[in-house]
């Protein structure tokens, strides 16, 4: 579990802490949504498609560091690139999903992730792509509503 905490939580937060101190407008409204999306996808996935080592009685427990770290950080970084650096959203969305897929593939190669029920890396890409698209759509709606209020 120590490796999950280091790789899934500590490293992402250390790498991006500066970014989020400077750009709090992205952190506070979007971090909870990213955590919720990651938790939902992982809870469904752990019950039907994959396992992450170590395995606990609550099989989703081992993903908590990733749900609070890597997944939301990548999603927030994607929003940072779109809104602060003005990079077109479509390539950033696909690259973000690809990065997460490659990181999971590395964990799979190390034997830390196990797939079942015909799950594979191809489906993993979509399990990241769909929530990242949802984050982007949510951000667009959020900023539209926010501009109407202010």
Coordinates of N, CA, C and O in Angstrom, one line a residue:
X1 N 0.8 -1.2 0.0 CA 0.0 0.0 0.0 C 0.9 1.3 0.0 O 0.5 2.3 -0.5
X2 N 2.1 1.1 0.5 CA 3.0 2.3 0.6 C 3.3 2.8 -0.9 O 3.3 4.0 -1.1
X3 N 3.5 1.8 -1.8 CA 3.7 2.2 -3.2 C 2.5 2.9 -3.8 O 2.7 3.9 -4.5
X4 N 1.3 2.4 -3.5 CA 0.1 3.1 -4.0 C 0.1 4.6 -3.5 O -0.3 5.5 -4.2
X5 N 0.4 4.7 -2.2 CA 0.3 6.1 -1.6 C 1.4 7.0 -2.2 O 1.1 8.1 -2.6
X6 N 2.6 6.5 -2.4 CA 3.7 7.3 -3.0 C 3.4 7.6 -4.5 O 3.4 8.8 -4.9
X7 N 3.1 6.6 -5.3 CA 2.8 6.8 -6.7 C 1.5 7.5 -7.0 O 1.4 8.3 -7.8
X8 N 0.5 7.1 -6.3 CA -0.9 7.6 -6.6 C -1.2 8.9 -5.9 O -2.0 9.7 -6.4
X9 N -0.5 9.2 -4.8 CA -0.9 10.5 -4.0 C 0.2 11.4 -3.9 O 0.1 12.6 -4.3
X10 N 1.3 11.0 -3.2 CA 2.4 11.9 -2.9 C 3.1 12.5 -4.1 O 3.2 13.7 -4.2
X11 N 3.5 11.7 -5.0 CA 4.2 12.2 -6.2 C 3.4 13.2 -7.0 O 3.8 14.3 -7.3
X12 N 2.1 12.8 -7.3 CA 1.3 13.8 -8.1 C 1.2 15.1 -7.4 O 1.3 16.2 -8.0
X13 N 0.9 15.1 -6.1 CA 0.7 16.3 -5.3 C 2.0 17.1 -5.2 O 2.0 18.4 -5.3
X14 N 3.1 16.5 -5.0 CA 4.4 17.2 -4.9 C 4.7 17.9 -6.3 O 5.1 19.0 -6.3
X15 N 4.5 17.1 -7.4 CA 4.8 17.7 -8.7 C 3.9 18.9 -9.1 O 4.3 19.8 -9.8
X16 N 2.7 18.9 -8.6 CA 1.7 19.9 -9.1 C 1.3 20.9 -8.0 O 0.4 21.7 -8.2
X17 N 1.9 20.9 -6.8 CA 1.5 21.8 -5.7 C 1.6 23.2 -6.1 O 0.8 24.1 -5.8
X18 N 2.7 23.5 -6.8 CA 3.0 24.9 -7.2 C 1.9 25.4 -8.2 O 1.4 26.5 -8.0
X19 N 1.5 24.5 -9.1 CA 0.5 24.9 -10.1 C -0.8 25.2 -9.4 O -1.5 26.2 -9.7
X20 N -1.2 24.5 -8.4 CA -2.5 24.7 -7.7 C -2.5 25.8 -6.7 O -3.5 26.4 -6.4
X21 N -1.3 26.2 -6.2 CA -1.2 27.3 -5.3 C -1.5 28.6 -6.2 O -2.2 29.5 -5.8
X22 N -0.9 28.6 -7.4 CA -1.1 29.7 -8.3 C -2.5 29.8 -8.9 O -2.9 30.8 -9.3
X23 N -3.1 28.6 -9.1 CA -4.3 28.6 -9.9 C -5.4 27.9 -9.1 O -6.0 26.9 -9.5
X24 N -5.8 28.5 -8.0 CA -6.8 27.9 -7.1 C -8.2 27.9 -7.8 O -9.0 27.1 -7.4
X25 N -8.4 28.7 -8.7 CA -9.7 28.8 -9.4 C -10.0 27.5 -10.0 O -11.2 27.1 -10.3
X26 N -9.0 26.7 -10.4 CA -9.3 25.4 -10.9 C -9.3 24.3 -9.9 O -10.1 23.3 -10.0
X27 N -8.6 24.5 -8.8 CA -8.5 23.4 -7.8 C -9.8 23.3 -7.0 O -10.4 22.2 -6.9
X28 N -10.4 24.3 -6.5 CA -11.5 24.2 -5.6 C -12.8 23.8 -6.2 O -13.5 22.9 -5.7
X29 N -13.2 24.3 -7.4 CA -14.5 23.8 -8.0 C -14.4 22.5 -8.7 O -15.4 21.8 -8.8
X30 N -13.2 22.1 -9.1 CA -13.1 20.9 -9.9 C -12.4 19.7 -9.2 O -12.7 18.5 -9.7
X31 N -11.7 19.9 -8.2 CA -11.1 18.7 -7.5 C -12.1 17.8 -7.0 O -12.0 16.5 -7.2
X32 N -13.2 18.2 -6.3 CA -14.2 17.3 -5.8 C -14.9 16.5 -6.9 O -15.2 15.3 -6.7
X33 N -15.1 17.1 -8.0 CA -15.8 16.4 -9.1 C -14.8 15.4 -9.7 O -15.3 14.2 -10.0
X34 N -13.5 15.7 -9.8 CA -12.6 14.7 -10.3 C -12.5 13.5 -9.3 O -12.4 12.4 -9.8
X35 N -12.5 13.8 -8.0 CA -12.4 12.7 -7.1 C -13.7 11.8 -7.2 O -13.6 10.6 -7.1
X36 N -14.8 12.5 -7.3 CA -16.1 11.7 -7.4 C -16.1 10.8 -8.7 O -16.4 9.6 -8.6
X37 N -15.6 11.4 -9.8 CA -15.6 10.6 -11.0 C -14.6 9.4 -10.9 O -14.9 8.3 -11.3
X38 N -13.4 9.7 -10.3 CA -12.5 8.6 -10.2 C -13.0 7.5 -9.2 O -12.9 6.3 -9.5
X39 N -13.7 7.9 -8.2 CA -14.2 6.9 -7.2 C -15.3 6.1 -7.9 O -15.4 4.9 -7.7
X40 N -16.2 6.7 -8.6 CA -17.3 6.0 -9.3 C -16.7 5.0 -10.3 O -17.1 3.8 -10.2
X41 N -15.8 5.4 -11.1 CA -15.3 4.5 -12.1 C -14.5 3.4 -11.5 O -14.7 2.2 -11.8
X42 N -13.7 3.7 -10.4 CA -13.0 2.6 -9.8 C -13.9 1.7 -9.0 O -13.6 0.5 -9.0
X43 N -14.9 2.2 -8.4 CA -15.8 1.2 -7.7 C -16.5 0.3 -8.6 O -16.7 -0.9 -8.3
X44 N -16.9 0.8 -9.8 CA -17.5 -0.1 -10.8 C -16.5 -1.0 -11.3 O -16.7 -2.2 -11.4
X45 N -15.3 -0.5 -11.6 CA -14.3 -1.4 -12.2 C -13.8 -2.4 -11.3 O -13.6 -3.6 -11.7
X46 N -13.6 -2.1 -10.0 CA -13.2 -3.1 -9.0 C -14.2 -4.3 -8.9 O -13.8 -5.4 -8.6
X47 N -15.4 -4.0 -9.1 CA -16.4 -5.0 -8.9 C -16.6 -5.9 -10.2 O -17.1 -7.0 -10.1
X48 N -16.2 -5.4 -11.3 CA -16.4 -6.1 -12.6 C -15.2 -6.3 -13.5 O -15.3 -7.2 -14.3
X49 N -14.2 -5.5 -13.4 CA -13.1 -5.6 -14.4 C -11.7 -5.6 -14.0 O -10.9 -6.1 -14.7
X50 N -11.3 -5.1 -12.8 CA -9.9 -5.1 -12.5 C -9.7 -5.2 -11.0 O -10.6 -5.0 -10.2
X51 N -8.5 -5.5 -10.6 CA -8.0 -5.5 -9.2 C -6.7 -4.7 -9.1 O -5.9 -4.8 -10.1
X52 N -6.5 -4.1 -8.0 CA -5.2 -3.3 -7.8 C -4.6 -3.9 -6.5 O -5.3 -4.0 -5.5
X53 N -3.3 -4.2 -6.6 CA -2.6 -4.8 -5.4 C -2.3 -3.6 -4.5 O -2.0 -2.5 -4.9
X54 N -2.3 -3.8 -3.2 CA -2.7 -5.0 -2.5 C -4.3 -5.1 -2.4 O -4.9 -4.0 -2.5
X55 N -4.8 -6.2 -2.3 CA -6.2 -6.5 -2.3 C -6.7 -6.5 -0.8 O -6.2 -7.3 0.0
X56 N -7.7 -5.7 -0.5 CA -8.3 -5.6 0.8 C -9.7 -6.2 0.8 O -10.2 -6.5 -0.2
X57 N -10.3 -6.3 2.0 CA -11.7 -6.8 2.1 C -12.5 -5.9 1.2 O -13.4 -6.3 0.5
X58 N -12.3 -4.5 1.4 CA -13.0 -3.6 0.5 C -12.0 -3.4 -0.7 O -11.0 -2.7 -0.6
X59 N -12.4 -4.0 -1.8 CA -11.4 -4.1 -2.9 C -11.1 -2.7 -3.5 O -10.1 -2.6 -4.2
X60 N -11.9 -1.7 -3.3 CA -11.6 -0.4 -3.8 C -10.7 0.4 -2.9 O -10.2 1.5 -3.3
X61 N -10.4 -0.1 -1.8 CA -9.5 0.6 -0.8 C -8.2 0.9 -1.3 O -7.6 2.0 -1.1
X62 N -7.6 0.0 -2.1 CA -6.2 0.2 -2.6 C -6.1 1.4 -3.6 O -5.0 1.8 -3.9
X63 N -7.3 1.8 -4.2 CA -7.2 2.9 -5.2 C -7.5 4.3 -4.5 O -7.4 5.3 -5.3
X64 N -7.7 4.3 -3.2 CA -7.9 5.7 -2.6 C -6.8 6.7 -2.9 O -7.1 7.8 -3.3
X65 N -5.6 6.3 -2.8 CA -4.5 7.3 -3.1 C -4.6 7.8 -4.6 O -4.3 8.9 -4.8
X66 N -5.0 6.9 -5.5 CA -5.1 7.3 -6.9 C -6.3 8.2 -7.1 O -6.3 9.1 -7.8
X67 N -7.4 7.8 -6.4 CA -8.7 8.6 -6.4 C -8.5 10.0 -5.9 O -9.2 11.0 -6.3
X68 N -7.6 10.2 -4.9 CA -7.3 11.5 -4.3 C -6.1 12.2 -4.9 O -5.8 13.4 -4.5
X69 N -5.3 11.5 -5.7 CA -4.1 12.0 -6.2 C -4.0 12.1 -7.7 O -4.3 13.0 -8.3
X70 N -3.5 11.0 -8.2 CA -3.2 11.0 -9.7 C -4.3 11.3 -10.6 O -4.2 12.2 -11.5
X71 N -5.5 10.7 -10.4 CA -6.6 11.0 -11.4 C -7.0 12.4 -11.3 O -7.1 13.1 -12.3
X72 N -7.3 13.0 -10.1 CA -7.8 14.4 -10.1 C -6.7 15.3 -10.6 O -6.9 16.3 -11.2
X73 N -5.4 15.0 -10.2 CA -4.3 15.9 -10.6 C -4.2 16.0 -12.1 O -4.0 17.1 -12.7
X74 N -4.2 14.8 -12.8 CA -4.2 14.8 -14.3 C -5.3 15.6 -14.8 O -5.2 16.4 -15.8
X75 N -6.5 15.4 -14.3 CA -7.7 16.1 -14.8 C -7.6 17.6 -14.6 O -7.9 18.4 -15.5
X76 N -7.1 18.0 -13.4 CA -6.9 19.4 -13.2 C -5.8 20.0 -14.1 O -5.9 21.2 -14.5
X77 N -4.8 19.2 -14.3 CA -3.7 19.7 -15.2 C -4.2 19.9 -16.6 O -3.9 20.8 -17.3
X78 N -5.1 19.0 -17.0 CA -5.8 19.1 -18.3 C -6.6 20.4 -18.4 O -6.5 21.1 -19.4
X79 N -7.3 20.7 -17.3 CA -8.1 22.0 -17.3 C -7.2 23.2 -17.3 O -7.4 24.2 -17.9
X80 N -6.0 23.1 -16.6 CA -5.0 24.1 -16.6 C -4.5 24.4 -18.0 O -4.4 25.6 -18.4
X81 N -4.2 23.4 -18.7 CA -3.7 23.5 -20.1 C -4.7 24.2 -21.0 O -4.4 25.0 -21.8
X82 N -6.0 23.8 -20.8 CA -7.1 24.3 -21.6 C -7.3 25.8 -21.3 O -7.4 26.6 -22.2
X83 N -7.5 26.1 -20.0 CA -8.0 27.4 -19.6 C -6.9 28.4 -19.4 O -7.0 29.6 -19.7
X84 N -5.7 28.0 -18.9 CA -4.7 28.9 -18.6 C -3.7 29.0 -19.7 O -3.2 30.1 -20.0
X85 N -3.3 27.9 -20.4 CA -2.4 27.9 -21.4 C -3.0 28.0 -22.8 O -2.3 28.1 -23.8
X86 N -4.4 28.0 -22.8 CA -5.2 28.1 -24.1 C -4.8 27.1 -25.1 O -4.8 27.4 -26.3
X87 N -4.6 25.9 -24.7 CA -4.4 24.8 -25.6 C -5.7 24.2 -26.0 O -6.6 24.0 -25.1
X88 N -5.9 23.8 -27.2 CA -7.2 23.2 -27.7 C -7.6 22.0 -26.8 O -6.7 21.1 -26.6
X89 N -8.8 21.9 -26.4 CA -9.2 20.8 -25.5 C -9.1 19.4 -26.0 O -8.8 18.5 -25.3
X90 N -9.5 19.2 -27.3 CA -9.5 17.8 -27.8 C -8.2 17.1 -27.7 O -8.1 16.0 -27.1
X91 N -7.1 17.7 -28.2 CA -5.8 16.9 -28.0 C -5.4 16.8 -26.5 O -4.9 15.7 -26.2
X92 N -5.6 17.8 -25.7 CA -5.3 17.7 -24.3 C -6.1 16.6 -23.6 O -5.5 15.8 -22.8
X93 N -7.3 16.5 -23.9 CA -8.2 15.4 -23.4 C -7.7 14.0 -23.8 O -7.5 13.2 -22.9
X94 N -7.4 13.8 -25.0 CA -6.9 12.5 -25.5 C -5.5 12.2 -24.9 O -5.2 11.1 -24.5
X95 N -4.6 13.2 -24.8 CA -3.3 13.0 -24.2 C -3.4 12.7 -22.8 O -2.7 11.8 -22.3
X96 N -4.3 13.3 -22.0 CA -4.5 13.1 -20.6 C -4.9 11.6 -20.4 O -4.4 10.9 -19.5
X97 N -5.9 11.2 -21.2 CA -6.4 9.8 -21.1 C -5.3 8.8 -21.5 O -5.1 7.8 -20.8
X98 N -4.5 9.2 -22.5 CA -3.4 8.3 -22.9 C -2.3 8.2 -21.8 O -1.8 7.1 -21.5
X99 N -2.0 9.3 -21.1 CA -1.0 9.3 -20.1 C -1.5 8.4 -18.9 O -0.7 7.6 -18.4
X100 N -2.7 8.5 -18.5 CA -3.2 7.7 -17.4 C -3.3 6.2 -17.9 O -2.9 5.3 -17.1
X101 N -3.6 6.0 -19.1 CA -3.6 4.6 -19.6 C -2.2 4.0 -19.6 O -2.0 2.9 -19.2
X102 N -1.2 4.8 -20.0 CA 0.2 4.3 -20.0 C 0.6 4.0 -18.6 O 1.3 3.0 -18.3
X103 N 0.3 4.9 -17.6 CA 0.7 4.7 -16.3 C 0.0 3.4 -15.7 O 0.7 2.6 -15.0
X104 N -1.2 3.2 -16.0 CA -1.9 1.9 -15.6 C -1.2 0.7 -16.3 O -1.1 -0.3 -15.7
X105 N -0.9 0.9 -17.6 CA -0.2 -0.2 -18.3 C 1.1 -0.6 -17.6 O 1.4 -1.8 -17.4
X106 N 1.8 0.4 -17.1 CA 3.1 0.1 -16.4 C 2.8 -0.7 -15.1 O 3.5 -1.6 -14.8
X107 N 1.7 -0.3 -14.4 CA 1.3 -1.0 -13.2 C 0.9 -2.4 -13.5 O 1.2 -3.4 -12.8
X108 N 0.2 -2.6 -14.6 CA -0.2 -3.9 -15.1 C 1.1 -4.8 -15.4 O 1.1 -5.9 -15.0
X109 N 2.0 -4.2 -16.1 CA 3.3 -4.9 -16.4 C 4.0 -5.3 -15.1 O 4.7 -6.4 -15.1
X110 N 3.9 -4.6 -14.1 CA 4.6 -4.9 -12.8 C 3.7 -5.9 -12.0 O 4.2 -6.3 -10.9
X111 N 2.6 -6.2 -12.5 CA 1.7 -7.2 -11.8 C 0.9 -6.6 -10.7 O 0.3 -7.3 -9.9
X112 N 0.8 -5.3 -10.6 CA 0.0 -4.6 -9.6 C -1.4 -4.4 -9.9 O -2.3 -4.2 -9.1
X113 N -1.7 -4.5 -11.2 CA -3.1 -4.4 -11.7 C -3.4 -5.7 -12.5 O -2.6 -6.2 -13.3
X114 N -4.6 -6.3 -12.2 CA -5.0 -7.5 -12.8 C -6.4 -7.2 -13.5 O -7.3 -6.7 -12.8
X115 N -6.5 -7.6 -14.7 CA -7.8 -7.4 -15.5 C -8.5 -8.8 -15.5 O -7.9 -9.8 -15.5
X116 N -9.8 -8.7 -15.6 CA -10.7 -9.9 -15.8 C -11.9 -9.5 -16.5 O -12.1 -8.3 -16.8
X117 N -12.8 -10.5 -16.9 CA -14.0 -10.2 -17.7 C -13.7 -9.5 -19.0 O -14.4 -8.6 -19.4
X118 N -12.7 -10.0 -19.7 CA -12.3 -9.4 -21.0 C -11.8 -8.0 -21.0 O -11.9 -7.3 -22.0
X119 N -11.5 -7.4 -19.8 CA -11.0 -6.1 -19.8 C -9.6 -6.0 -20.3 O -8.8 -7.0 -20.2
X120 N -9.2 -4.9 -20.9 CA -7.8 -4.8 -21.5 C -7.5 -3.3 -21.5 O -8.2 -2.4 -21.1
X121 N -6.3 -3.0 -22.0 CA -5.8 -1.6 -22.0 C -6.6 -0.8 -22.9 O -6.8 0.4 -22.6
X122 N -7.1 -1.3 -24.0 CA -8.0 -0.6 -24.9 C -9.2 0.0 -24.1 O -9.5 1.2 -24.2
X123 N -9.9 -0.9 -23.3 CA -11.0 -0.4 -22.5 C -10.6 0.5 -21.4 O -11.3 1.4 -21.0
X124 N -9.4 0.3 -20.9 CA -8.8 1.2 -19.9 C -8.8 2.6 -20.4 O -9.1 3.6 -19.7
X125 N -8.3 2.8 -21.6 CA -8.2 4.1 -22.3 C -9.6 4.8 -22.2 O -9.7 6.0 -21.8
X126 N -10.7 4.1 -22.5 CA -12.0 4.7 -22.5 C -12.5 4.9 -21.1 O -13.3 5.9 -20.8
X127 N -12.0 4.1 -20.1 CA -12.4 4.4 -18.7 C -11.8 5.6 -18.2 O -12.2 6.2 -17.2
X128 N -10.7 6.1 -18.8 CA -10.1 7.4 -18.5 C -10.7 8.5 -19.4 O -10.9 9.6 -18.9
X129 N -10.9 8.2 -20.6 CA -11.3 9.2 -21.6 C -12.7 9.8 -21.2 O -12.9 11.0 -21.2
X130 N -13.7 8.9 -20.9 CA -15.0 9.3 -20.6 C -15.1 10.3 -19.4 O -15.7 11.4 -19.4
X131 N -14.5 9.9 -18.2 CA -14.5 10.9 -17.1 C -13.7 12.2 -17.4 O -14.1 13.3 -16.9
X132 N -12.7 12.1 -18.2 CA -12.0 13.4 -18.5 C -12.8 14.3 -19.4 O -12.9 15.5 -19.2
X133 N -13.5 13.7 -20.3 CA -14.5 14.4 -21.2 C -15.6 15.0 -20.2 O -15.9 16.2 -20.4
X134 N -16.1 14.2 -19.3 CA -17.1 14.7 -18.4 C -16.5 15.9 -17.5 O -17.2 16.9 -17.3
X135 N -15.3 15.8 -17.1 CA -14.6 17.0 -16.4 C -14.6 18.2 -17.3 O -14.9 19.3 -16.8
X136 N -14.2 18.0 -18.5 CA -14.2 19.2 -19.4 C -15.6 19.8 -19.6 O -15.8 21.0 -19.6
X137 N -16.6 19.0 -19.9 CA -17.9 19.4 -20.1 C -18.4 20.1 -18.8 O -19.0 21.2 -18.9
X138 N -18.2 19.5 -17.7 CA -18.5 20.2 -16.4 C -17.9 21.5 -16.3 O -18.5 22.5 -15.9
X139 N -16.6 21.6 -16.7 CA -15.9 22.9 -16.5 C -16.5 24.0 -17.5 O -16.6 25.1 -17.1
X140 N -16.9 23.6 -18.7 CA -17.5 24.5 -19.6 C -18.8 25.0 -19.0 O -19.1 26.2 -19.0
X141 N -19.6 24.1 -18.5 CA -20.9 24.5 -17.9 C -20.7 25.4 -16.7 O -21.4 26.4 -16.4
X142 N -19.7 25.0 -15.8 CA -19.4 25.7 -14.6 C -19.0 27.2 -15.0 O -19.6 28.1 -14.4
X143 N -18.1 27.4 -15.9 CA -17.7 28.7 -16.3 C -18.8 29.5 -17.0 O -18.9 30.7 -16.8
X144 N -19.7 28.9 -17.7 CA -20.9 29.6 -18.3 C -21.8 30.1 -17.2 O -22.2 31.2 -17.2
X145 N -22.1 29.2 -16.2 CA -22.9 29.6 -15.1 C -22.3 30.7 -14.3 O -22.9 31.7 -13.8
X146 N -21.0 30.5 -14.0 CA -20.2 31.4 -13.2 C -20.2 32.8 -13.8 O -20.3 33.8 -13.1
X147 N -20.1 32.9 -15.1 CA -20.0 34.2 -15.8 C -21.4 34.9 -15.7 O -21.5 36.1 -15.6
X148 N -22.5 34.1 -15.8 CA -23.8 34.6 -15.7 C -24.1 35.2 -14.3 O -24.8 36.2 -14.1
X149 N -23.6 34.6 -13.3 CA -23.8 35.0 -11.9 C -23.0 36.3 -11.6 O -23.5 37.2 -11.0
X150 N -21.8 36.4 -12.1 CA -20.9 37.5 -11.9 C -21.1 38.5 -12.9 O -20.9 39.1 -13.7

